[in-house]
Coordinates of C-alpha atoms in Angstrom, one line a residue:
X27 CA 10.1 43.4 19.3
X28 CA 6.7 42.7 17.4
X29 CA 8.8 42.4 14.2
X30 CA 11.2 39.7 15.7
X31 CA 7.7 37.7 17.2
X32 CA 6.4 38.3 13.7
X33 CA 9.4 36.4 11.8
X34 CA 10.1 33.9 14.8
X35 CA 5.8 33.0 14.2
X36 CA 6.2 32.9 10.3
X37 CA 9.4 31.2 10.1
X38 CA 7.6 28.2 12.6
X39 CA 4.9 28.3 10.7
X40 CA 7.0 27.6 7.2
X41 CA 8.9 25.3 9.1
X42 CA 5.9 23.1 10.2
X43 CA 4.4 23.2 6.8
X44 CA 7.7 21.9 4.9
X45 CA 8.1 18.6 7.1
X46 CA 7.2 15.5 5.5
X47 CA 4.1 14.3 6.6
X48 CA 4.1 11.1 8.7
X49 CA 2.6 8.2 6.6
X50 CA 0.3 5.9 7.9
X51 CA 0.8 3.1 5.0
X52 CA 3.0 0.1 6.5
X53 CA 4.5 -2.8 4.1
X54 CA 2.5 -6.0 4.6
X55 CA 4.3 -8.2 6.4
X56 CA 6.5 -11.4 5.8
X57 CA 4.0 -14.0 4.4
X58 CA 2.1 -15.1 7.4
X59 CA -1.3 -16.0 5.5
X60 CA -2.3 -19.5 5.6
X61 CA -2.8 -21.0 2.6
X62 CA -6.5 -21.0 2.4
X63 CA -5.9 -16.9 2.9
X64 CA -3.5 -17.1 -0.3
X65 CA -5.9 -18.6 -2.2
X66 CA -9.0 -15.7 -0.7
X67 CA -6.0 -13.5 -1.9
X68 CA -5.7 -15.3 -5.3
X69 CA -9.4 -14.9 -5.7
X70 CA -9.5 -10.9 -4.5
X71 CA -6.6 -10.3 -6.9
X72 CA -8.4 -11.6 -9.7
X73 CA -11.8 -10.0 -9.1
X74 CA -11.3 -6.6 -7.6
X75 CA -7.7 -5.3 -9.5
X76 CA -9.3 -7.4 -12.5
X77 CA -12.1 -5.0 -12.9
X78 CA -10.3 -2.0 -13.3
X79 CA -8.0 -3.3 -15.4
X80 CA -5.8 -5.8 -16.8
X81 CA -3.9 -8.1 -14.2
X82 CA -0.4 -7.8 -14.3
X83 CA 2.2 -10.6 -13.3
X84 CA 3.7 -11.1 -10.2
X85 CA 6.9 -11.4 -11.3
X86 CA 6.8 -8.0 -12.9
X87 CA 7.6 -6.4 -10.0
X88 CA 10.3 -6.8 -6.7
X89 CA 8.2 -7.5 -3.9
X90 CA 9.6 -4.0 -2.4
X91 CA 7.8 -2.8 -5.9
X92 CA 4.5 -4.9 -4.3
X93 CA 4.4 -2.7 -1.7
X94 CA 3.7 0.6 -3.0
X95 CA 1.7 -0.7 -5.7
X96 CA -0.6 -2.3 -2.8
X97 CA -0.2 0.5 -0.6
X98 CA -1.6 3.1 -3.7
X99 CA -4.4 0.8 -5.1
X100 CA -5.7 -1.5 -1.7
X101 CA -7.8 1.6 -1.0
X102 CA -8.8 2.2 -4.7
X103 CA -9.9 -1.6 -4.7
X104 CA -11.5 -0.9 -1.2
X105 CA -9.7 -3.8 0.3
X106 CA -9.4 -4.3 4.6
X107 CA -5.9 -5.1 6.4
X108 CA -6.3 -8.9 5.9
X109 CA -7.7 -8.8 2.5
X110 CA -4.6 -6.4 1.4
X111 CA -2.3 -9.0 3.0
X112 CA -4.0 -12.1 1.7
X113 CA -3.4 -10.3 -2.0
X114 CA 0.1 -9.4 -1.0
X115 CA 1.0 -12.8 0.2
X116 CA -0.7 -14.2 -3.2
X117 CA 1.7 -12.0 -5.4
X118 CA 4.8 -13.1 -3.4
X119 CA 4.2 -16.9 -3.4
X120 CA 3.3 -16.7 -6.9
X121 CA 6.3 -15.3 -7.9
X122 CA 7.8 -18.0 -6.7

């Protein structure tokens, strides 16, 4: 009986650990920056990613690429909610 509670324990346990972790990263949303945020994104984009490194173009990526590259460096660049979707919105409307 202890051997059974033993596997039934370990076998949760392995299950637990081997489910994808929920993640708490959300894709901005459809543009809904005004324009004066576009242009605070413009200005974020070039000052904050532009220290780190070169900028790249906006239309070198789908804007389904945008996301994850926002979602992995917005905390790098120590951007906020709005200021990640002001930059995001930038990107898309300057693909454009």
């Amino acid at each position: 009986m202890k051997k059974i509670i033993a596997v039934a324990s370990l076998t949760a346990v392995l299950l637990a650990s081997c489910t994808p972790k929920a993640t708490t990263a959300a894709a901005p949303s459809a543009a809904t920056s005004t324009a004066e945020q576009i242009a605070q994104g413009k200005t974020i984009f070039e000052n904050s990613c532009g220290r780190c490194h070169k900028l790249p173009d906006p239309s070198s990526h789908t804007s389904v690429q945008w996301v994850g590259i926002m979602n992995s460096m917005a905390p790098k660049a120590k951007l906020n909610d709005e200021q990640h979707q002001w930059v995001y919105d930038y990107i898309v409307s300057a693909k454009k």
